[in-house]
Coordinates of N, CA and C in Angstrom, one line a residue:
M1 N 214.3 -34.3 18.6 CA 215.2 -33.6 19.3 C 214.5 -32.3 20.0
S2 N 214.7 -32.0 21.4 CA 213.9 -30.8 22.2 C 214.6 -29.8 21.3
D3 N 213.9 -28.8 21.1 CA 214.3 -27.6 20.4 C 214.9 -26.7 21.3
T4 N 214.8 -26.7 22.2 CA 214.8 -25.4 23.5 C 216.4 -25.7 23.7
G5 N 216.8 -24.4 23.9 CA 218.2 -24.5 24.2 C 218.1 -23.6 26.1
G6 N 217.3 -23.6 26.9 CA 217.1 -22.9 27.7 C 217.9 -23.4 28.6
S7 N 217.9 -22.6 30.2 CA 219.3 -22.8 30.8 C 218.4 -24.4 31.6
S8 N 217.7 -24.5 31.7 CA 217.2 -26.0 32.4 C 218.2 -26.9 31.8
H9 N 218.0 -26.9 30.3 CA 218.8 -27.9 29.3 C 220.4 -28.1 29.5
T10 N 220.4 -26.6 29.8 CA 222.0 -26.3 29.7 C 222.7 -27.0 31.0
I11 N 221.9 -26.9 32.5 CA 222.4 -27.7 33.3 C 222.2 -29.3 33.2
R12 N 221.2 -29.6 32.8 CA 221.0 -31.1 32.8 C 222.1 -31.6 31.8
A13 N 222.4 -30.6 30.5 CA 223.7 -31.4 29.8 C 225.4 -31.3 30.6
L14 N 225.2 -29.9 31.3 CA 226.3 -30.2 32.3 C 226.3 -31.0 33.4
T15 N 225.1 -31.3 33.8 CA 225.6 -32.4 35.0 C 225.7 -33.9 34.2
E16 N 224.7 -33.7 33.2 CA 225.2 -35.3 32.2 C 227.0 -35.9 32.2
L17 N 226.9 -34.4 31.3 CA 228.5 -34.6 31.0 C 229.6 -35.0 31.6
R18 N 229.4 -33.9 33.1 CA 230.5 -33.9 34.1 C 230.5 -35.6 34.6
Q19 N 229.2 -36.2 34.8 CA 229.3 -37.5 35.2 C 229.6 -38.7 34.6
R20 N 229.7 -38.4 33.0 CA 229.8 -39.3 32.1 C 231.7 -39.4 32.1
I21 N 232.1 -37.7 32.2 CA 233.3 -37.9 31.8 C 234.1 -38.4 33.7
L22 N 233.5 -38.0 34.8 CA 234.1 -38.6 36.0 C 233.9 -39.8 36.2
S23 N 232.8 -40.4 35.6 CA 232.5 -42.1 36.0 C 233.4 -42.8 34.8
G24 N 234.3 -41.9 33.9 CA 235.2 -42.8 33.0 C 234.5 -43.1 31.8
E25 N 233.5 -42.9 31.4 CA 232.5 -43.0 30.4 C 233.2 -42.8 28.9
F26 N 233.6 -41.5 29.4 CA 234.5 -40.8 28.5 C 235.6 -41.0 28.7
K27 N 236.6 -41.2 28.2 CA 237.9 -41.2 28.2 C 239.0 -40.1 28.3
G28 N 239.8 -40.3 29.3 CA 240.9 -39.1 29.0 C 241.6 -39.3 27.5
G29 N 241.5 -37.8 26.8 CA 241.8 -38.0 25.6 C 240.9 -38.0 24.3
E30 N 239.5 -38.5 24.7 CA 238.4 -38.5 23.8 C 238.2 -37.4 23.3
R31 N 237.9 -37.4 21.9 CA 237.1 -36.0 21.4 C 235.4 -36.1 21.7
L32 N 234.9 -34.9 21.7 CA 233.6 -34.9 21.8 C 232.9 -33.8 20.8
F33 N 231.9 -34.1 20.4 CA 231.4 -33.2 19.5 C 230.0 -32.7 19.7
E34 N 229.9 -31.7 19.4 CA 228.5 -31.2 19.7 C 227.1 -32.3 19.4
V35 N 227.0 -32.4 18.1 CA 225.8 -33.0 17.3 C 225.3 -34.3 17.9
P36 N 226.6 -35.2 17.8 CA 226.3 -36.4 18.8 C 225.8 -36.2 20.1
L37 N 226.6 -35.6 21.0 CA 226.0 -35.2 22.1 C 224.8 -34.7 22.4
A38 N 224.5 -34.0 21.5 CA 223.2 -33.4 21.5 C 221.7 -34.5 21.0
E39 N 222.1 -35.2 20.2 CA 221.4 -36.4 20.2 C 221.1 -37.4 21.1
M40 N 222.4 -37.9 21.6 CA 222.4 -38.6 22.8 C 221.5 -38.1 23.8
L41 N 221.4 -36.7 24.4 CA 221.0 -36.1 25.6 C 219.7 -35.5 25.2
N42 N 219.1 -35.8 23.7 CA 217.9 -35.2 23.1 C 217.8 -34.2 23.5
I43 N 218.4 -33.0 22.7 CA 218.3 -31.8 23.4 C 219.2 -30.8 22.4
S44 N 219.0 -29.6 22.3 CA 219.7 -29.1 20.7 C 220.8 -28.7 21.3
R45 N 221.7 -28.3 19.8 CA 223.1 -28.2 20.1 C 223.6 -26.8 21.1
T46 N 222.9 -26.0 21.2 CA 223.2 -24.8 21.9 C 223.5 -25.0 23.4
P47 N 222.3 -25.6 24.5 CA 222.7 -26.4 25.6 C 224.0 -27.0 26.0
V48 N 224.3 -28.0 24.7 CA 225.3 -28.9 24.8 C 226.4 -27.7 24.7
R49 N 226.5 -27.1 23.7 CA 227.6 -26.1 23.5 C 228.2 -25.1 24.8
E50 N 226.7 -24.7 25.4 CA 227.3 -24.0 26.6 C 227.6 -25.1 27.4
A51 N 227.5 -25.9 28.2 CA 227.5 -27.1 28.9 C 228.9 -27.7 28.8
M52 N 229.7 -27.3 27.4 CA 230.8 -28.1 27.0 C 232.0 -27.1 27.4
S53 N 231.7 -25.5 27.1 CA 232.2 -24.7 27.7 C 232.6 -24.4 29.0
R54 N 231.4 -24.5 29.5 CA 231.4 -24.7 31.1 C 232.5 -25.8 31.8
L55 N 232.6 -26.5 31.1 CA 233.5 -28.0 31.8 C 234.7 -27.7 31.3
A56 N 234.7 -26.8 29.9 CA 236.4 -26.1 29.9 C 237.1 -25.7 30.6
E57 N 236.0 -24.7 31.3 CA 236.1 -23.6 32.5 C 236.8 -24.0 33.7
E58 N 236.3 -25.3 33.9 CA 236.5 -26.2 35.1 C 237.3 -27.2 35.1
G59 N 238.3 -27.6 33.8 CA 239.4 -27.8 33.6 C 238.9 -29.5 33.3
L60 N 237.7 -30.1 33.0 CA 237.5 -31.4 32.5 C 237.6 -31.2 31.0
L61 N 237.3 -30.7 30.3 CA 237.6 -30.7 28.5 C 238.7 -29.7 28.5
E62 N 238.9 -29.7 27.1 CA 239.8 -29.0 26.7 C 239.2 -28.7 25.0
R63 N 239.6 -27.7 24.7 CA 239.1 -27.0 23.2 C 240.3 -27.6 22.1
A64 N 239.8 -28.3 21.3 CA 240.2 -29.1 20.3 C 240.8 -28.0 19.1
K65 N 242.1 -28.0 18.3 CA 242.6 -27.2 17.6 C 241.6 -26.9 16.7
S66 N 240.8 -27.7 16.0 CA 239.9 -27.5 14.8 C 238.6 -27.3 15.4
A67 N 237.9 -28.4 15.7 CA 236.1 -28.3 16.0 C 236.4 -29.4 17.3
G68 N 235.2 -28.9 18.2 CA 234.8 -29.9 19.3 C 235.9 -29.8 20.8
F69 N 235.7 -30.7 21.6 CA 236.5 -30.6 22.4 C 236.9 -32.0 22.8
V70 N 238.3 -31.8 23.8 CA 239.0 -33.3 24.1 C 239.0 -33.5 25.6
V71 N 238.2 -34.2 26.0 CA 238.5 -34.9 27.7 C 239.7 -34.8 28.0
R72 N 240.1 -33.8 29.2 CA 241.1 -33.6 29.1 C 242.0 -34.8 30.2
E73 N 243.1 -35.0 29.9 CA 243.9 -36.1 30.9 C 244.8 -35.2 31.7
F74 N 244.9 -35.9 33.1 CA 245.5 -35.1 34.2 C 246.9 -36.4 34.8
G75 N 247.9 -35.5 35.0 CA 249.0 -36.2 35.4 C 248.8 -36.4 36.8
L76 N 249.4 -37.6 37.9 CA 249.1 -37.5 38.9 C 249.4 -36.0 39.6
D77 N 250.3 -35.7 39.3 CA 250.5 -34.0 40.0 C 249.6 -33.2 40.1
D78 N 248.7 -33.2 39.0 CA 248.0 -32.2 38.5 C 246.6 -32.4 39.5
V79 N 246.4 -33.7 39.9 CA 245.4 -34.4 40.7 C 246.0 -33.8 42.2
I80 N 247.2 -33.7 42.5 CA 247.2 -33.7 43.6 C 247.6 -32.1 43.8
D81 N 247.8 -31.5 43.1 CA 247.6 -29.8 42.9 C 246.4 -29.8 43.5
A82 N 245.0 -30.1 42.5 CA 243.8 -30.0 43.0 C 243.5 -30.0 44.5
I83 N 243.7 -31.1 45.0 CA 243.9 -31.4 46.0 C 244.0 -30.3 46.9
E84 N 245.6 -30.0 46.9 CA 246.1 -29.0 47.6 C 245.1 -27.8 47.6
L85 N 244.8 -27.7 46.3 CA 244.0 -25.9 46.2 C 243.1 -25.9 47.2
R86 N 242.1 -27.0 46.8 CA 241.3 -27.2 48.0 C 241.3 -26.9 49.4
G87 N 242.3 -27.6 49.7 CA 242.9 -27.6 51.0 C 243.1 -25.8 51.7
V88 N 244.1 -25.3 50.6 CA 244.6 -23.8 50.9 C 243.0 -23.1 50.7
L89 N 242.0 -23.3 49.9 CA 240.6 -22.5 49.8 C 240.0 -23.0 51.3
E90 N 239.6 -24.3 51.8 CA 239.3 -24.8 53.0 C 239.5 -23.8 54.0
G91 N 241.0 -23.8 54.1 CA 241.7 -23.1 55.3 C 241.5 -21.8 55.2
T92 N 241.3 -21.2 54.1 CA 241.0 -19.7 54.4 C 239.8 -19.4 54.6
V93 N 238.9 -20.0 54.1 CA 237.6 -20.1 54.7 C 237.3 -20.4 56.1
A94 N 238.1 -21.3 56.7 CA 238.1 -21.4 58.1 C 238.7 -20.2 58.5
R95 N 239.8 -19.8 58.4 CA 240.4 -18.9 59.2 C 239.2 -17.8 59.0
L96 N 239.1 -17.5 58.2 CA 238.2 -15.9 57.8 C 236.8 -16.1 58.7
A97 N 236.1 -17.7 58.4 CA 235.1 -17.8 59.8 C 235.6 -17.5 61.1
A98 N 236.7 -17.8 61.0 CA 237.0 -17.4 62.7 C 237.2 -16.4 63.5
E99 N 237.9 -15.7 61.9 CA 238.6 -14.0 62.2 C 236.8 -13.1 62.5
R100 N 236.4 -13.3 61.3 CA 235.1 -12.7 61.0 C 233.8 -13.0 62.4
G101 N 233.9 -14.3 63.0 CA 232.6 -14.6 63.3 C 231.6 -15.3 62.6
V102 N 231.0 -16.2 63.3 CA 229.8 -16.8 62.7 C 228.7 -16.9 63.4
A103 N 227.7 -16.4 62.5 CA 226.2 -16.5 63.3 C 225.7 -17.8 64.2
S104 N 225.3 -17.9 65.5 CA 225.1 -18.9 66.1 C 224.3 -20.0 65.5
E105 N 223.3 -19.2 64.8 CA 222.6 -20.8 64.2 C 223.1 -21.3 62.8
D106 N 224.4 -20.8 61.9 CA 225.2 -21.2 61.2 C 225.8 -22.2 61.7
L107 N 226.6 -22.0 62.9 CA 227.2 -22.9 64.1 C 226.4 -23.9 64.2
A108 N 225.3 -23.8 64.6 CA 224.3 -24.9 65.1 C 224.0 -25.7 63.5
R109 N 223.5 -25.3 62.4 CA 223.3 -26.2 61.6 C 224.5 -27.0 61.2
I110 N 225.7 -26.6 60.9 CA 227.0 -27.6 60.5 C 227.1 -28.2 61.5
T111 N 227.2 -28.0 63.0 CA 227.2 -28.8 64.3 C 225.8 -29.9 63.9
D112 N 224.8 -29.8 63.6 CA 223.8 -30.9 63.3 C 224.2 -32.0 62.6
V113 N 224.9 -31.4 61.4 CA 225.4 -32.4 60.4 C 226.4 -33.4 61.0
V114 N 227.2 -32.9 61.6 CA 228.4 -33.5 61.9 C 227.6 -34.6 63.2
N115 N 226.6 -34.0 64.1 CA 225.8 -35.0 64.9 C 225.2 -36.4 63.9
E116 N 224.8 -35.8 62.8 CA 224.2 -36.8 61.9 C 225.4 -37.7 61.3
I117 N 226.4 -37.2 61.5 CA 227.5 -38.1 60.8 C 227.8 -39.6 61.8
D118 N 227.9 -38.7 63.0 CA 227.8 -40.0 64.1 C 227.2 -41.0 64.0
A119 N 226.0 -41.1 63.3 CA 225.3 -42.3 63.4 C 225.6 -42.8 62.1
C120 N 226.4 -42.5 61.2 CA 226.9 -43.6 60.2 C 227.7 -44.5 60.8
F121 N 228.3 -44.2 61.8 CA 229.5 -45.7 62.3 C 228.3 -46.7 63.1
K122 N 228.1 -47.6 62.7 CA 227.4 -48.7 63.8 C 228.4 -49.6 65.0
D123 N 227.2 -49.8 65.8 CA 228.1 -50.4 67.1 C 228.6 -51.9 66.2
N124 N 228.3 -52.2 65.1 CA 228.8 -53.7 64.8 C 229.9 -53.6 64.2
G125 N 230.7 -51.9 63.7 CA 231.9 -51.6 63.2 C 231.4 -51.5 61.4
D126 N 230.3 -51.8 61.3 CA 230.0 -51.1 60.1 C 229.8 -49.4 60.0
V127 N 229.7 -49.0 58.3 CA 230.2 -47.7 58.3 C 228.8 -47.6 57.2
D128 N 227.9 -46.6 57.2 CA 227.1 -46.6 56.1 C 227.6 -45.5 55.5
F129 N 228.2 -46.1 54.2 CA 228.7 -45.5 53.6 C 228.2 -44.0 52.7
D130 N 227.0 -44.8 52.0 CA 225.7 -43.5 51.5 C 225.4 -42.3 52.1
S131 N 224.9 -42.9 53.5 CA 224.8 -41.6 54.3 C 226.2 -40.6 54.7
Y132 N 227.2 -41.4 54.9 CA 228.4 -40.7 55.3 C 228.7 -39.8 53.9
S133 N 228.7 -40.1 52.7 CA 229.0 -39.5 51.6 C 228.4 -38.2 51.2
K134 N 227.1 -38.5 51.8 CA 226.0 -37.2 51.3 C 226.1 -36.2 52.6
L135 N 226.3 -36.6 53.7 CA 226.5 -35.6 54.7 C 227.9 -35.2 55.0
N136 N 228.8 -36.1 54.5 CA 230.1 -35.4 54.5 C 230.3 -34.1 53.4
A137 N 229.8 -34.0 52.3 CA 229.5 -33.4 50.9 C 228.9 -32.0 52.0
E138 N 227.6 -32.3 52.8 CA 227.0 -31.3 52.8 C 227.7 -30.6 53.6
F139 N 228.5 -31.0 54.9 CA 229.4 -30.6 56.0 C 230.3 -29.5 55.0
H140 N 230.7 -30.1 54.0 CA 232.2 -29.2 53.1 C 231.4 -28.0 52.3
E141 N 230.1 -28.2 52.0 CA 229.2 -27.3 51.7 C 229.1 -26.1 52.7
K142 N 228.5 -26.0 53.7 CA 228.1 -25.1 54.6 C 229.2 -24.7 55.2
L143 N 230.5 -25.6 55.6 CA 231.7 -24.7 55.8 C 232.4 -23.6 54.8
A144 N 232.2 -23.9 53.3 CA 232.5 -23.3 52.3 C 231.6 -22.0 52.7
A145 N 230.4 -21.8 53.3 CA 229.4 -21.0 53.0 C 230.0 -19.6 54.1
L146 N 230.8 -20.3 55.5 CA 230.7 -19.8 56.9 C 231.8 -18.4 56.8
S147 N 232.4 -18.4 55.6 CA 233.6 -17.1 55.7 C 232.5 -16.2 55.1
G148 N 231.5 -16.2 54.4 CA 230.5 -15.1 54.1 C 231.5 -14.6 52.8
S149 N 232.4 -15.3 52.3 CA 233.2 -14.8 51.1 C 232.5 -15.5 49.7
R150 N 231.6 -14.9 48.7 CA 230.8 -15.7 47.7 C 232.3 -15.8 46.5
I151 N 233.2 -14.9 46.7 CA 234.0 -15.3 45.6 C 235.2 -16.8 46.1
I152 N 235.3 -16.9 47.3 CA 236.4 -17.7 47.6 C 235.1 -19.5 47.5
Q153 N 233.9 -18.8 47.9 CA 233.1 -19.8 47.6 C 232.6 -20.3 46.1
R154 N 232.8 -19.4 45.2 CA 232.8 -20.0 44.0 C 234.1 -21.0 43.6
E155 N 235.1 -20.5 43.7 CA 236.4 -21.1 43.5 C 236.4 -22.2 44.1
L156 N 235.8 -22.5 45.3 CA 235.8 -23.9 45.8 C 234.7 -25.0 45.1
E157 N 233.8 -24.4 44.8 CA 232.9 -24.8 43.6 C 233.4 -25.2 42.5
R158 N 234.3 -24.7 41.8 CA 235.3 -24.6 40.8 C 236.0 -25.7 41.0
V159 N 236.8 -25.8 42.2 CA 237.7 -26.9 42.3 C 237.5 -28.5 42.4
V160 N 236.3 -28.3 43.6 CA 235.9 -29.8 43.6 C 234.8 -30.5 42.2
H161 N 235.0 -29.9 41.3 CA 234.3 -30.6 40.3 C 235.6 -31.1 39.6
L162 N 236.4 -30.5 39.9 CA 237.9 -31.3 39.2 C 237.9 -32.8 39.8
P163 N 238.4 -34.0 39.2 CA 238.4 -35.2 39.1 C 238.9 -35.3 40.7
F164 N 238.8 -36.2 41.4 CA 239.4 -36.4 42.9 C 239.5 -35.4 43.8
A165 N 239.5 -34.0 43.7 CA 239.3 -32.8 44.6 C 238.4 -33.0 45.2
S166 N 236.8 -33.5 44.8 CA 236.0 -33.6 45.9 C 236.3 -34.2 47.3
P167 N 235.8 -33.4 48.4 CA 235.8 -34.4 49.6 C 235.4 -35.7 50.0
S168 N 234.5 -36.1 49.4 CA 234.1 -37.3 49.0 C 234.9 -38.4 48.1
A169 N 235.6 -37.6 47.4 CA 236.6 -38.5 46.3 C 236.6 -39.9 46.3
F170 N 237.3 -40.1 47.7 CA 238.2 -41.6 47.6 C 237.2 -42.2 49.2
L171 N 235.9 -41.9 49.0 CA 235.5 -42.7 50.2 C 235.6 -44.7 49.9
P172 N 235.7 -45.1 51.2 CA 235.9 -46.3 51.1 C 234.7 -47.1 49.9
D173 N 233.2 -46.9 50.1 CA 232.3 -47.5 49.1 C 232.8 -47.4 47.6
K174 N 233.4 -46.4 47.5 CA 234.1 -46.0 46.0 C 235.1 -46.6 45.7
M175 N 235.8 -47.2 46.6 CA 237.0 -47.8 46.3 C 237.2 -49.4 46.8
Q176 N 235.8 -49.9 47.1 CA 235.4 -51.1 47.4 C 236.4 -51.6 48.5
M177 N 236.8 -50.9 49.3 CA 238.0 -50.9 50.4 C 237.2 -51.4 51.7
E178 N 237.7 -52.2 52.6 CA 237.1 -52.6 53.9 C 238.3 -51.8 54.8
S179 N 238.1 -52.0 56.2 CA 238.8 -51.6 57.4 C 239.3 -49.9 57.4
R180 N 238.5 -49.2 56.4 CA 239.1 -47.9 56.4 C 238.0 -47.1 57.6
R181 N 237.4 -47.9 58.6 CA 236.6 -46.7 59.6 C 237.5 -46.0 60.5
G182 N 238.8 -46.2 60.6 CA 239.4 -45.8 61.6 C 239.8 -44.3 60.6
S183 N 239.8 -44.4 59.4 CA 240.3 -43.3 59.0 C 239.3 -42.2 58.7
L184 N 237.9 -42.6 58.3 CA 236.8 -41.8 58.6 C 236.4 -41.3 59.9
E185 N 236.3 -42.2 61.0 CA 236.7 -41.4 62.3 C 237.5 -40.4 62.6
L186 N 238.3 -40.9 62.2 CA 239.5 -39.4 62.1 C 239.3 -38.3 61.8
A187 N 238.6 -38.3 60.2 CA 237.9 -37.4 59.6 C 236.9 -36.7 60.2
Q188 N 236.2 -37.3 61.2 CA 235.1 -37.0 61.8 C 235.5 -36.1 62.9
A189 N 236.4 -36.7 63.6 CA 237.1 -35.7 64.9 C 237.6 -34.3 64.3
Q190 N 238.1 -34.5 63.0 CA 238.9 -33.1 62.8 C 237.4 -32.4 62.2
H191 N 236.4 -33.0 61.9 CA 235.0 -32.0 61.5 C 235.1 -31.3 63.0
R192 N 234.9 -31.9 64.1 CA 234.4 -31.4 65.2 C 235.6 -30.2 65.8
E193 N 236.8 -30.8 65.7 CA 237.7 -29.6 66.0 C 237.7 -28.4 65.1
L194 N 237.5 -28.7 64.0 CA 237.1 -27.5 63.1 C 236.2 -26.6 63.3
I195 N 235.0 -27.0 63.9 CA 234.0 -26.3 64.4 C 234.5 -25.8 65.6
A196 N 234.6 -26.6 66.4 CA 235.1 -26.0 67.8 C 236.3 -25.0 67.5
A197 N 237.2 -24.6 66.6 CA 238.4 -24.0 66.2 C 237.4 -22.5 65.6
I198 N 236.7 -22.5 65.1 CA 236.1 -21.6 64.3 C 234.9 -20.8 65.9
K199 N 234.4 -21.8 66.4 CA 233.4 -21.3 67.3 C 234.4 -20.1 68.3
N200 N 235.7 -21.1 68.5 CA 236.8 -20.1 69.9 C 237.3 -18.9 68.9
R201 N 237.2 -18.5 67.8 CA 237.7 -17.5 66.9 C 239.3 -17.8 67.1
E202 N 239.5 -19.2 66.8 CA 241.1 -19.5 66.6 C 241.1 -19.7 65.2
G203 N 241.7 -18.2 64.2 CA 241.8 -18.5 63.2 C 243.1 -19.6 62.6
A204 N 244.3 -19.5 63.2 CA 245.5 -20.1 62.8 C 244.9 -21.6 62.5
R205 N 244.3 -22.2 64.0 CA 244.2 -23.2 64.0 C 243.1 -23.8 63.0
A206 N 242.0 -23.3 63.1 CA 240.9 -23.6 61.8 C 241.6 -24.1 60.6
E207 N 242.7 -22.6 60.2 CA 242.9 -23.0 58.7 C 243.9 -24.0 59.1
A208 N 244.9 -24.6 59.9 CA 245.7 -25.5 59.9 C 245.0 -26.9 59.7
L209 N 243.7 -27.0 60.6 CA 242.9 -28.2 60.6 C 242.0 -28.3 59.6
A210 N 241.6 -27.2 58.5 CA 241.1 -27.7 57.3 C 242.0 -28.0 56.5
R211 N 243.0 -27.5 56.3 CA 244.6 -27.9 55.1 C 244.5 -29.5 55.5
E212 N 244.6 -30.0 57.1 CA 245.1 -31.3 57.0 C 244.3 -32.1 56.7
H213 N 242.8 -31.6 57.0 CA 241.8 -32.2 56.9 C 241.7 -32.6 55.4
A214 N 241.9 -31.5 54.5 CA 242.0 -31.9 52.9 C 243.4 -33.1 52.7
R215 N 244.2 -33.2 53.3 CA 245.1 -34.0 52.8 C 244.5 -35.5 52.9
T216 N 243.6 -35.7 53.7 CA 242.9 -37.3 53.6 C 242.9 -37.5 51.9
A217 N 242.4 -36.8 51.4 CA 242.3 -37.3 49.7 C 243.8 -37.3 49.2
R218 N 244.2 -36.8 49.6 CA 245.8 -37.1 49.0 C 246.3 -38.2 49.3
R219 N 246.2 -38.7 50.9 CA 246.6 -39.6 51.2 C 246.0 -40.9 50.6
D220 N 244.7 -40.9 50.3 CA 243.8 -41.8 49.8 C 244.5 -42.0 48.3
L221 N 244.6 -40.8 47.6 CA 244.9 -41.2 46.0 C 246.2 -42.0 46.2
E222 N 247.3 -41.2 47.1 CA 248.5 -42.2 46.9 C 248.4 -43.6 47.1
Y223 N 247.4 -44.1 47.9 CA 247.5 -45.3 48.8 C 247.2 -46.3 47.5
V224 N 245.9 -45.8 46.5 CA 245.1 -46.5 45.6 C 246.2 -46.3 44.3
M225 N 246.7 -45.5 44.1 CA 247.8 -45.5 42.7 C 249.2 -46.3 43.3
K226 N 249.7 -46.3 44.1 CA 251.0 -46.9 44.5 C 251.0 -48.1 45.3
E227 N 249.9 -48.2 46.2 CA 250.0 -49.3 46.9 C 248.9 -50.4 46.9
K228 N 247.8 -50.1 46.1 CA 246.8 -51.0 46.0 C 246.7 -50.9 44.0
A229 N 247.6 -51.0 43.3 CA 247.4 -50.7 42.2 C 245.9 -51.7 41.7
G230 N 245.8 -52.6 42.1 CA 244.6 -53.6 41.2 C 243.3 -52.5 41.8
M231 N 243.0 -51.8 42.6 CA 241.9 -50.9 42.9 C 241.8 -50.1 41.8
V232 N 242.8 -49.8 40.9 CA 242.5 -48.6 40.2 C 241.1 -49.1 39.3
Q233 N 241.1 -50.1 39.2 CA 240.1 -50.8 38.1 C 238.6 -50.3 38.6
N234 N 238.5 -50.1 39.9 CA 237.5 -49.8 41.0 C 237.0 -48.3 40.8
V235 N 238.4 -47.8 40.6 CA 237.1 -46.0 40.3 C 237.5 -46.0 39.3
A236 N 236.5 -45.9 38.0 CA 236.5 -45.6 36.9 C 237.2 -44.5 36.5
S237 N 236.7 -43.3 37.6 CA 237.8 -41.8 37.0 C 238.8 -41.8 37.1
L238 N 239.7 -42.7 37.3 CA 241.2 -42.8 37.1 C 241.9 -42.9 36.2
A239 N 240.7 -43.4 35.0 CA 241.2 -43.7 33.9 C 241.6 -42.0 33.3
L240 N 241.2 -41.2 33.9 CA 241.7 -39.9 33.4 C 243.2 -39.0 34.0
I241 N 243.8 -40.0 34.5 CA 244.9 -40.0 35.2 C 246.3 -40.4 34.1
K242 N 247.0 -40.0 33.7 CA 248.3 -40.3 33.1 C 249.6 -41.0 34.1
T243 N 249.7 -42.1 33.8 CA 250.7 -42.8 34.2 C 251.6 -43.0 33.7

């Protein structure tokens, strides 16, 4: 087993454990311990301990009363609240960006991302979901930076690590759903309107657009949980939700 507890091992442990939680490999309520996880990852206990502490701060783990950590279970209301919180934070980012102004090169870069998303929509009606997912995440990362507020950007980074609060949490490829192109095209139109509002220094409009845009994830969650219960098995991390 590797003997180093350096930051690179902490980052690897953090990334690996987060992925296993969000993929449903570690179930809600499951207890995790340092030693077996360190053996699984082939690293020392120190970076595992640090990674688990970070995941507890993110809200994915809870400290057990005696020793170790427990994978957190979420109620449906918890997940909806996380999505709403992302909308509030992104709305604040958009309003501050519009009010404070954004450098032309920053607007050009985020506009380039939106133009690239256009290419994900094929003439035959198909959508390149893999590219859309990556570019959509890039759009939201660049949006988070537009306000110039490291405090808000840091809080957004925390929120999007919670299950289902990510902007790409319910893209159709992950739900194995077809005929959702219209929803993605609407989201893309909102991307463009949001950039335009920031560019035109329309703070209130930018904030409203960003908050409405974030609500797409809430609508998709409710769709899966209530209208298409059979799809739950196709989204592994739904195992974290207590119903």
